Amino acid sequence: MASALITDFYELTMAQGYFLKKHNPQVVFDMFYRTNPFSGGYIIFTGLEELLTELETFSFSESDINYLKSLDFFDPSFIEYLSTYRFHGDIYAFDEGTPAFPNEPLIRVHTDLIDAQIIESFLLNKINFQSLIATKASRMVNATKGNGAIMEFGLRRAQGENGALSASRASFIGGTKSTSNTMAGKIYGIPVSGTMAHSWIMSFESEEEAFREYCRIYPDNAVLLIDTYDTLGSGIDSAIKIGLEMKKKGKKIGVRIDSGDLSYLPKVIRRRLDEAGLENATICISNDLTEEIVSQLVADSVPIDSWGIGTHLVTGGSQASLNGVYKLAAKEENGVFIPKLKVSNSYEKTTNPGIKQVYRFYDQYSMAVADLITLSDEVVPDGENIHFYHPFSTQDHFVLKKKNYSYKKALLTKKMEKGRRLYNEPDIHELQDRSIALLSSFDKSYIRQINPHIYKVSLSAKLREMKTNLIKETKERQEEN
């Protein structure tokens, strides 16, 4: 059971206010984010499937209710309501693993106001963190340019047990190939990997003995850590000796470097291995790798077969969080949904009103061209010129000529109805395959590490007109008051 106590306290104070006032209309909330992390061009939308699974059991246990009673803050009638509470709304969302962009509604929640408020913090916690880490993983995978697989080694540096599990899941969806987190392997079916630490070598009389014993026990998975004492001395010398013994048995070894100059050492070690006749021996590196370091090593043609990355992957590195938010977009009044928007002195923080859909347009080569945010009941014709309006400027717009796109796809689809999933949770390998395939449908200029092109996300003419009119009406009301 997922405890509904995983919510900010003010969600419950507001919910009680709505309950006691009998103010609980049907509403629509949007979850979106405002700016791309890592000065990048996109995110990988992640966390949805876990969110849906846990929302099915999202409720207050008996001990949760007793705790809330002990606060002496909530009315008994509201406590009684919470004792039988279950999430009962509908959810529309992007498919998990989909590349996404600022201000697009990634999740649309349809339910009553109390229900929508209670799940807000839980929803943002799930989506913001996992999307951040999946995006970081994707960027690191892109930095390798296909030169070796990334192994996620972040358990000991992650933010607690749950953070480590979420990070392992998100990293794999973003494109890593394995995890060191054994529990994540069990829960999610992620391949697990890992060989030895320096303590293994230090516990034996010599590196040669340590390597030989390890190869004896694990002849098919022997990656030898060679930097305990002297990487270019006893470390590589012992690895070569044991590697030649294993070669006679039809086996191969790998070596790992966890310190020192990671540009210079692999080049020397590759040459030493090849000269010894161990051309099929692999080289793995680790040691606080960042995407910038990975990118530079690849640019320098350093011979690396795999990467062990932990801290700067599972913590987000330079970016502490994704700035995802959850805002009221429409409220039912007299049987009709009325669009709502938050107005700000900063135009970028003025939200997009109404019940919305997002369409992604593709060219004849199935490459993404641009995204259009529309109203959900809006008809977007095929085979016609489409007007795209800038989300913040009232003047800028462009016309997507019918000759420049081949088809479009609606990105928000119904995932949950009345608190129940509409399909079984996909396998995590399917989610990884999806994220990699969908990202490949974008030109490399949008996903490059440094100074990416800005992918066009625009408003339809109808949505732009609604937003402009609502802003005007809101300001007029403020002036009257």
Coordinates of C-alpha atoms in Angstrom, one line a residue:
M1 CA 0.0 0.0 0.0
A2 CA 1.2 3.5 -0.9
S3 CA 0.6 5.8 2.1
A4 CA -1.2 9.0 1.2
L5 CA 0.7 10.6 4.1
I6 CA 3.4 11.2 1.4
T7 CA 2.0 14.6 0.9
D8 CA 2.8 18.1 2.0
F9 CA 0.8 19.2 5.1
Y10 CA -0.7 22.1 3.3
E11 CA -2.4 19.7 0.8
L12 CA -4.3 18.3 3.8
T13 CA -5.1 21.7 5.3
M14 CA -6.5 22.8 1.9
A15 CA -8.4 19.5 1.5
Q16 CA -10.0 19.9 4.8
G17 CA -11.0 23.5 3.9
Y18 CA -12.7 22.2 0.7
F19 CA -14.4 19.4 2.6
L20 CA -15.8 21.5 5.4
K21 CA -17.0 24.2 2.9
K22 CA -18.4 21.5 0.7
H23 CA -16.4 23.0 -2.1
N24 CA -15.2 20.1 -4.2
P25 CA -15.9 20.6 -7.9
Q26 CA -14.5 18.5 -10.7
V27 CA -11.2 19.9 -11.9
V28 CA -8.3 19.3 -14.3
F29 CA -4.7 19.8 -13.2
D30 CA -1.6 19.8 -15.4
M31 CA 1.9 18.6 -14.5
F32 CA 4.6 20.3 -16.5
Y33 CA 8.1 21.7 -16.1
R34 CA 9.5 25.1 -16.9
T35 CA 13.1 24.9 -18.0
N36 CA 15.4 22.1 -19.2
P37 CA 17.9 20.7 -16.7
F38 CA 21.7 20.6 -17.3
S39 CA 21.4 23.6 -19.8
G40 CA 20.2 20.9 -22.2
G41 CA 17.5 20.6 -24.8
Y42 CA 15.1 18.0 -23.4
I43 CA 14.0 15.6 -20.7
I44 CA 13.2 11.9 -20.7
F45 CA 9.7 11.8 -19.0
T46 CA 10.1 9.1 -16.4
G47 CA 8.3 7.8 -13.2
L48 CA 4.8 7.4 -14.7
E49 CA 4.4 3.7 -14.4
E50 CA 5.5 3.6 -10.8
L51 CA 3.1 6.5 -10.1
L52 CA 0.2 4.7 -11.6
T53 CA 0.9 1.5 -9.8
E54 CA 1.1 3.2 -6.4
L55 CA -1.9 5.4 -7.0
E56 CA -4.0 2.3 -7.2
T57 CA -3.3 1.6 -3.5
F58 CA -2.8 5.3 -2.4
S59 CA -4.7 5.5 0.9
F60 CA -4.5 6.3 4.6
S61 CA -3.8 3.2 6.8
E62 CA -5.1 2.9 10.3
S63 CA -1.8 4.1 11.7
D64 CA -1.9 7.0 9.3
I65 CA -5.3 8.0 10.5
N66 CA -4.3 7.6 14.2
Y67 CA -1.3 9.9 13.5
L68 CA -3.5 12.6 12.0
K69 CA -5.9 12.3 14.9
S70 CA -3.0 12.8 17.3
L71 CA -2.2 16.2 15.7
D72 CA -5.5 17.6 17.0
F73 CA -5.8 19.7 13.9
F74 CA -8.4 17.9 11.7
D75 CA -12.2 17.8 12.1
P76 CA -13.5 14.3 13.0
S77 CA -15.7 14.4 9.8
F78 CA -12.7 15.0 7.6
I79 CA -10.7 12.3 9.4
E80 CA -13.6 9.9 8.6
Y81 CA -13.5 11.0 5.0
L82 CA -9.7 10.3 4.9
S83 CA -10.2 6.8 6.5
T84 CA -12.0 5.6 3.3
Y85 CA -10.1 7.7 0.8
R86 CA -8.7 6.2 -2.4
F87 CA -7.5 8.0 -5.5
H88 CA -10.5 7.8 -7.9
G89 CA -9.5 10.1 -10.8
D90 CA -8.6 9.7 -14.4
I91 CA -5.1 10.3 -15.7
Y92 CA -3.9 11.2 -19.2
A93 CA -0.1 11.3 -19.8
F94 CA 2.8 11.0 -22.2
D95 CA 4.1 7.5 -22.5
E96 CA 6.9 6.9 -20.0
G97 CA 10.3 7.3 -21.8
T98 CA 9.1 10.0 -24.1
P99 CA 11.4 13.0 -24.7
A100 CA 9.6 16.1 -23.6
F101 CA 10.0 19.9 -23.4
P102 CA 9.2 22.9 -21.2
N103 CA 5.6 23.9 -20.6
E104 CA 4.1 20.8 -22.2
P105 CA 1.4 19.2 -20.0
L106 CA 3.0 15.8 -19.4
I107 CA 0.2 14.6 -17.1
R108 CA -3.4 15.7 -17.0
V109 CA -5.4 14.7 -13.9
H110 CA -9.2 14.7 -14.0
T111 CA -10.9 14.3 -10.6
D112 CA -12.5 16.3 -7.8
L113 CA -10.5 19.1 -6.1
I114 CA -9.8 17.3 -2.9
D115 CA -8.5 14.2 -4.7
A116 CA -6.3 16.3 -7.0
Q117 CA -4.7 18.2 -4.1
I118 CA -4.0 15.1 -2.0
I119 CA -1.9 13.4 -4.8
E120 CA 0.0 16.6 -5.9
S121 CA 3.2 16.2 -3.8
F122 CA 3.4 12.5 -4.4
L123 CA 3.0 12.9 -8.1
L124 CA 5.7 15.6 -8.4
N125 CA 8.1 13.6 -6.2
K126 CA 7.8 10.6 -8.5
I127 CA 8.1 12.4 -11.8
N128 CA 10.5 15.2 -11.0
F129 CA 13.3 13.0 -9.6
Q130 CA 13.1 10.1 -12.0
S131 CA 12.8 12.4 -15.0
L132 CA 15.9 14.3 -13.9
I133 CA 18.0 11.1 -13.4
A134 CA 16.7 9.5 -16.7
T135 CA 17.7 12.7 -18.5
K136 CA 21.1 12.7 -16.9
A137 CA 21.6 9.0 -17.9
S138 CA 20.5 9.8 -21.4
R139 CA 23.0 12.6 -21.7
M140 CA 25.8 10.4 -20.4
V141 CA 24.9 7.7 -22.8
N142 CA 24.9 10.3 -25.7
A143 CA 28.3 11.5 -24.5
T144 CA 29.8 8.0 -25.0
K145 CA 28.8 8.2 -28.7
G146 CA 28.4 4.4 -28.6
N147 CA 31.9 3.8 -27.2
G148 CA 31.0 1.3 -24.4
A149 CA 28.1 0.7 -22.1
I150 CA 27.5 2.6 -18.9
M151 CA 27.1 0.7 -15.6
E152 CA 25.2 2.6 -12.9
F153 CA 27.3 2.4 -9.7
G154 CA 25.4 4.9 -7.6
L155 CA 23.9 3.0 -4.6
R156 CA 26.3 4.3 -2.0
R157 CA 26.1 7.9 -3.1
A158 CA 22.3 8.1 -3.7
Q159 CA 19.9 10.0 -1.4
G160 CA 18.8 7.1 0.7
E161 CA 17.5 3.7 0.0
N162 CA 14.4 4.8 -2.0
G163 CA 16.3 7.4 -3.8
A164 CA 18.8 4.7 -4.9
L165 CA 16.1 2.4 -6.2
S166 CA 14.4 5.2 -8.1
A167 CA 17.7 6.3 -9.5
S168 CA 18.6 2.8 -10.7
R169 CA 15.2 2.5 -12.4
A170 CA 15.4 5.9 -14.0
S171 CA 19.0 5.5 -15.1
F172 CA 18.2 2.3 -16.9
I173 CA 15.2 3.8 -18.7
G174 CA 17.6 6.6 -19.7
G175 CA 20.0 4.1 -21.3
T176 CA 22.4 2.6 -18.8
K177 CA 23.0 -1.2 -19.3
S178 CA 23.2 -2.4 -15.7
T179 CA 23.2 -1.5 -12.0
S180 CA 25.3 -2.3 -9.0
N181 CA 22.1 -2.2 -6.8
T182 CA 21.1 -5.8 -6.3
M183 CA 17.7 -4.8 -4.9
A184 CA 17.0 -2.8 -8.0
G185 CA 17.9 -5.9 -10.1
K186 CA 15.3 -7.9 -8.2
I187 CA 12.5 -5.4 -8.2
Y188 CA 12.9 -4.0 -11.7
G189 CA 14.7 -6.8 -13.6
I190 CA 17.7 -4.6 -14.4
P191 CA 20.8 -6.6 -15.2
V192 CA 23.3 -6.4 -12.2
S193 CA 27.0 -6.0 -12.5
G194 CA 30.1 -5.6 -10.4
T195 CA 33.3 -7.5 -9.7
M196 CA 35.7 -6.4 -6.9
A197 CA 36.9 -3.5 -4.8
H198 CA 40.3 -2.6 -3.6
S199 CA 39.7 -4.5 -0.3
W200 CA 39.7 -7.8 -2.3
I201 CA 43.2 -7.2 -3.5
M202 CA 44.4 -5.8 -0.2
S203 CA 43.2 -8.9 1.6
F204 CA 45.7 -11.1 -0.3
E205 CA 49.5 -11.2 -0.2
S206 CA 49.8 -10.0 -3.8
E207 CA 47.8 -8.7 -6.7
E208 CA 48.7 -11.8 -8.7
E209 CA 47.2 -14.0 -6.0
A210 CA 44.1 -11.9 -5.7
F211 CA 43.5 -11.8 -9.5
R212 CA 44.2 -15.6 -9.9
E213 CA 41.7 -16.5 -7.1
Y214 CA 39.1 -14.2 -8.6
C215 CA 39.5 -15.7 -12.0
R216 CA 39.3 -19.2 -10.6
I217 CA 35.9 -18.4 -8.9
Y218 CA 34.5 -16.2 -11.7
P219 CA 36.2 -17.3 -14.9
D220 CA 33.5 -15.8 -17.2
N221 CA 33.3 -12.4 -15.4
A222 CA 36.8 -11.5 -14.5
V223 CA 37.3 -7.7 -14.5
L224 CA 40.5 -7.0 -12.5
L225 CA 41.0 -3.8 -10.6
I226 CA 44.6 -2.8 -11.3
D227 CA 45.1 0.6 -9.5
T228 CA 45.3 -0.6 -5.9
Y229 CA 49.1 -0.1 -5.7
D230 CA 50.8 0.7 -9.0
T231 CA 48.6 0.8 -12.1
L232 CA 51.4 0.7 -14.7
G233 CA 53.6 -1.5 -12.6
S234 CA 52.4 -4.4 -10.5
G235 CA 48.7 -3.8 -11.4
I236 CA 48.9 -4.3 -15.2
D237 CA 51.8 -6.7 -14.9
S238 CA 49.8 -9.1 -12.7
A239 CA 46.7 -8.6 -14.9
I240 CA 48.6 -9.6 -18.0
K241 CA 50.1 -12.7 -16.4
I242 CA 46.7 -13.9 -15.2
G243 CA 45.1 -12.9 -18.5
L244 CA 47.5 -15.1 -20.4
E245 CA 46.7 -18.0 -18.1
M246 CA 43.0 -17.4 -18.7
K247 CA 43.6 -17.2 -22.5
K248 CA 45.0 -20.7 -22.5
K249 CA 41.7 -21.8 -20.9
G250 CA 39.7 -20.1 -23.6
K251 CA 38.7 -17.2 -21.3
K252 CA 39.2 -13.5 -21.5
I253 CA 39.7 -10.8 -18.8
G254 CA 38.9 -7.2 -18.3
V255 CA 40.7 -4.5 -16.3
R256 CA 39.3 -1.6 -14.4
I257 CA 40.9 1.7 -13.5
D258 CA 39.5 3.7 -10.7
S259 CA 42.0 6.5 -10.3
G260 CA 44.7 8.5 -12.0
D261 CA 44.8 10.2 -15.4
L262 CA 41.9 8.5 -17.2
S263 CA 43.0 9.9 -20.5
Y264 CA 46.6 8.7 -20.4
L265 CA 46.4 5.4 -18.5
P266 CA 43.9 3.5 -20.7
K267 CA 46.0 4.3 -23.8
V268 CA 49.1 2.8 -22.2
I269 CA 47.2 -0.2 -20.8
R270 CA 45.6 -0.9 -24.2
R271 CA 49.0 -1.0 -25.8
R272 CA 50.4 -3.2 -23.1
L273 CA 47.5 -5.6 -23.3
D274 CA 47.7 -5.8 -27.1
E275 CA 51.5 -6.3 -27.1
A276 CA 51.0 -9.2 -24.7
G277 CA 48.5 -10.9 -27.0
L278 CA 45.4 -9.9 -25.0
E279 CA 43.6 -8.0 -27.7
N280 CA 40.2 -9.1 -26.5
A281 CA 40.8 -7.9 -23.0
T282 CA 38.5 -5.0 -22.1
I283 CA 39.1 -1.7 -20.2
C284 CA 36.6 -0.3 -17.8
I285 CA 37.0 3.1 -16.1
S286 CA 35.3 4.7 -13.1
N287 CA 36.1 7.4 -10.5
D288 CA 33.6 10.3 -10.3
L289 CA 32.9 10.5 -14.0
T290 CA 30.8 13.3 -15.3
E291 CA 29.2 13.7 -18.8
E292 CA 31.8 16.3 -19.5
I293 CA 34.7 14.0 -18.7
V294 CA 33.0 11.2 -20.7
S295 CA 32.6 13.5 -23.7
Q296 CA 36.2 14.6 -23.5
L297 CA 37.6 11.1 -23.2
V298 CA 35.6 10.0 -26.3
A299 CA 36.8 13.1 -28.2
D300 CA 40.3 12.2 -27.3
S301 CA 39.8 8.6 -28.7
V302 CA 40.7 7.0 -25.3
P303 CA 40.2 3.2 -25.6
I304 CA 37.4 2.5 -23.1
D305 CA 35.0 -0.4 -23.4
S306 CA 32.7 0.4 -20.4
W307 CA 32.1 3.1 -17.9
G308 CA 31.2 2.8 -14.2
I309 CA 29.3 5.9 -13.2
G310 CA 27.7 6.6 -9.8
T311 CA 27.7 10.0 -8.0
H312 CA 27.1 12.4 -10.9
L313 CA 24.5 10.1 -12.4
V314 CA 22.2 9.2 -9.5
T315 CA 22.3 12.6 -7.8
G316 CA 21.8 14.6 -10.9
G317 CA 25.3 16.1 -10.7
S318 CA 25.2 19.8 -11.2
Q319 CA 21.3 19.9 -11.2
A320 CA 19.6 19.3 -7.9
S321 CA 16.1 18.9 -9.2
L322 CA 13.7 19.2 -12.1
N323 CA 11.4 22.2 -11.7
G324 CA 8.1 20.3 -12.4
V325 CA 4.9 22.0 -11.2
Y326 CA 1.3 21.0 -10.9
K327 CA -1.3 23.7 -11.7
L328 CA -5.1 24.0 -11.9
A329 CA -6.1 24.3 -15.6
A330 CA -9.9 23.9 -15.5
K331 CA -12.8 23.8 -13.0
E332 CA -16.4 22.6 -13.5
E333 CA -19.1 25.2 -13.0
N334 CA -22.7 24.4 -13.7
G335 CA -21.8 21.3 -15.7
V336 CA -19.2 23.1 -17.9
F337 CA -15.4 23.2 -17.5
I338 CA -14.1 26.8 -17.2
P339 CA -10.5 27.3 -18.1
K340 CA -8.2 28.6 -15.3
L341 CA -4.8 30.2 -15.4
K342 CA -2.2 31.5 -13.0
V343 CA -1.1 35.0 -14.0
S344 CA 2.3 36.2 -13.1
N345 CA 4.3 39.4 -13.6
S346 CA 6.8 37.1 -15.3
Y347 CA 5.1 36.0 -18.5
E348 CA 7.0 32.7 -18.5
K349 CA 5.2 31.8 -15.2
T350 CA 1.7 32.5 -16.6
T351 CA 0.2 29.1 -17.1
N352 CA -1.7 27.8 -20.2
P353 CA -5.4 27.4 -19.4
G354 CA -8.0 24.8 -20.3
I355 CA -8.0 21.0 -21.0
K356 CA -5.2 20.5 -23.4
Q357 CA -3.6 18.0 -25.8
V358 CA -0.1 17.9 -27.3
Y359 CA 0.6 16.9 -30.8
R360 CA 4.1 16.0 -32.1
F361 CA 4.6 16.5 -35.8
Y362 CA 6.9 14.3 -37.9
D363 CA 8.4 14.7 -41.3
Q364 CA 8.6 12.0 -44.0
Y365 CA 11.6 10.5 -42.4
S366 CA 9.8 10.1 -39.0
M367 CA 11.9 12.9 -37.5
A368 CA 10.2 15.2 -35.0
V369 CA 9.6 18.7 -36.4
A370 CA 7.7 20.6 -33.6
D371 CA 5.1 20.1 -30.9
L372 CA 1.8 21.9 -30.7
I373 CA -0.2 22.4 -27.5
T374 CA -3.9 22.6 -28.3
L375 CA -7.2 22.4 -26.5
S376 CA -8.3 18.8 -26.1
D377 CA -11.5 19.2 -28.2
E378 CA -9.7 21.1 -31.0
V379 CA -9.6 19.5 -34.4
V380 CA -6.1 19.7 -35.9
P381 CA -6.4 18.9 -39.6
D382 CA -4.0 16.7 -41.5
G383 CA -2.4 17.9 -44.7
E384 CA -2.9 21.6 -44.1
N385 CA -0.7 24.5 -43.1
I386 CA -0.6 24.7 -39.3
H387 CA -0.1 28.0 -37.4
F388 CA 2.3 27.7 -34.4
Y389 CA 2.2 30.5 -31.8
H390 CA 5.1 31.3 -29.5
P391 CA 4.1 30.3 -25.9
F392 CA 5.2 33.6 -24.3
S393 CA 5.2 36.2 -27.1
T394 CA 1.9 37.6 -28.4
Q395 CA 3.6 38.4 -31.7
D396 CA 5.9 35.6 -32.8
H397 CA 4.5 32.7 -34.7
F398 CA 5.4 30.4 -37.7
V399 CA 3.5 28.3 -40.2
L400 CA 4.3 24.7 -40.5
K401 CA 3.8 24.1 -44.2
K402 CA 1.9 20.9 -45.2
K403 CA 4.9 19.9 -47.3
N404 CA 7.2 20.0 -44.3
Y405 CA 5.4 17.4 -42.2
S406 CA 4.0 13.9 -42.9
Y407 CA 2.0 13.0 -39.8
K408 CA 1.3 13.9 -36.2
K409 CA 0.8 12.0 -33.0
A410 CA -1.3 12.9 -29.9
L411 CA 1.0 12.5 -26.9
L412 CA -1.5 12.6 -24.0
T413 CA -3.4 9.3 -23.8
K414 CA -5.6 7.9 -21.1
K415 CA -3.6 5.8 -18.6
M416 CA -6.0 5.5 -15.6
E417 CA -9.7 5.6 -15.2
K418 CA -11.5 6.0 -11.8
G419 CA -8.2 5.2 -10.0
R420 CA -7.5 2.0 -12.0
R421 CA -4.8 1.4 -14.6
L422 CA -6.0 0.7 -18.1
Y423 CA -3.1 -1.7 -18.9
N424 CA -0.4 -3.8 -17.3
E425 CA 2.8 -2.1 -16.3
P426 CA 5.4 -2.4 -19.2
D427 CA 8.6 -4.2 -18.7
I428 CA 11.5 -1.9 -17.9
H429 CA 13.4 -3.1 -21.0
E430 CA 10.4 -1.9 -23.1
L431 CA 10.6 1.5 -21.5
Q432 CA 14.4 1.7 -22.2
D433 CA 13.9 0.7 -25.8
R434 CA 11.1 3.3 -26.2
S435 CA 13.2 6.1 -24.7
I436 CA 16.1 5.3 -27.0
A437 CA 14.0 4.9 -30.1
L438 CA 12.0 8.1 -29.5
L439 CA 15.1 10.2 -28.8
S440 CA 16.6 9.0 -32.0
S441 CA 13.7 10.7 -33.8
F442 CA 15.1 14.1 -33.0
D443 CA 17.9 15.8 -34.9
K444 CA 21.2 15.7 -33.0
S445 CA 21.2 19.4 -32.8
Y446 CA 18.3 19.3 -30.2
I447 CA 20.0 16.7 -28.0
R448 CA 23.7 17.6 -28.1
Q449 CA 25.5 18.3 -24.8
I450 CA 26.4 22.0 -25.4
N451 CA 24.2 24.8 -26.6
P452 CA 21.5 22.6 -28.1
H453 CA 19.0 24.1 -30.6
I454 CA 15.6 25.0 -29.0
Y455 CA 13.0 22.5 -30.1
K456 CA 9.8 24.4 -31.0
V457 CA 6.9 24.0 -28.6
S458 CA 4.0 26.3 -29.6
L459 CA 0.3 27.1 -28.9
S460 CA -2.5 26.7 -31.3
A461 CA -4.4 29.8 -32.4
K462 CA -7.4 28.7 -30.4
L463 CA -5.4 28.2 -27.2
R464 CA -3.4 31.4 -27.7
E465 CA -6.6 33.4 -28.1
M466 CA -8.1 31.8 -24.9
K467 CA -5.0 32.6 -22.9
T468 CA -4.8 36.2 -24.2
N469 CA -8.4 36.8 -23.4
L470 CA -8.2 35.3 -19.9
I471 CA -5.1 37.4 -19.1
K472 CA -6.9 40.5 -20.2
E473 CA -10.0 39.7 -18.1
T474 CA -7.9 38.9 -15.1
K475 CA -6.1 42.1 -15.2
E476 CA -9.3 44.1 -15.7
R477 CA -10.8 42.5 -12.6
Q478 CA -7.7 43.3 -10.6
E479 CA -7.9 46.9 -11.7
E480 CA -11.5 47.1 -10.7
N481 CA -10.7 45.8 -7.3

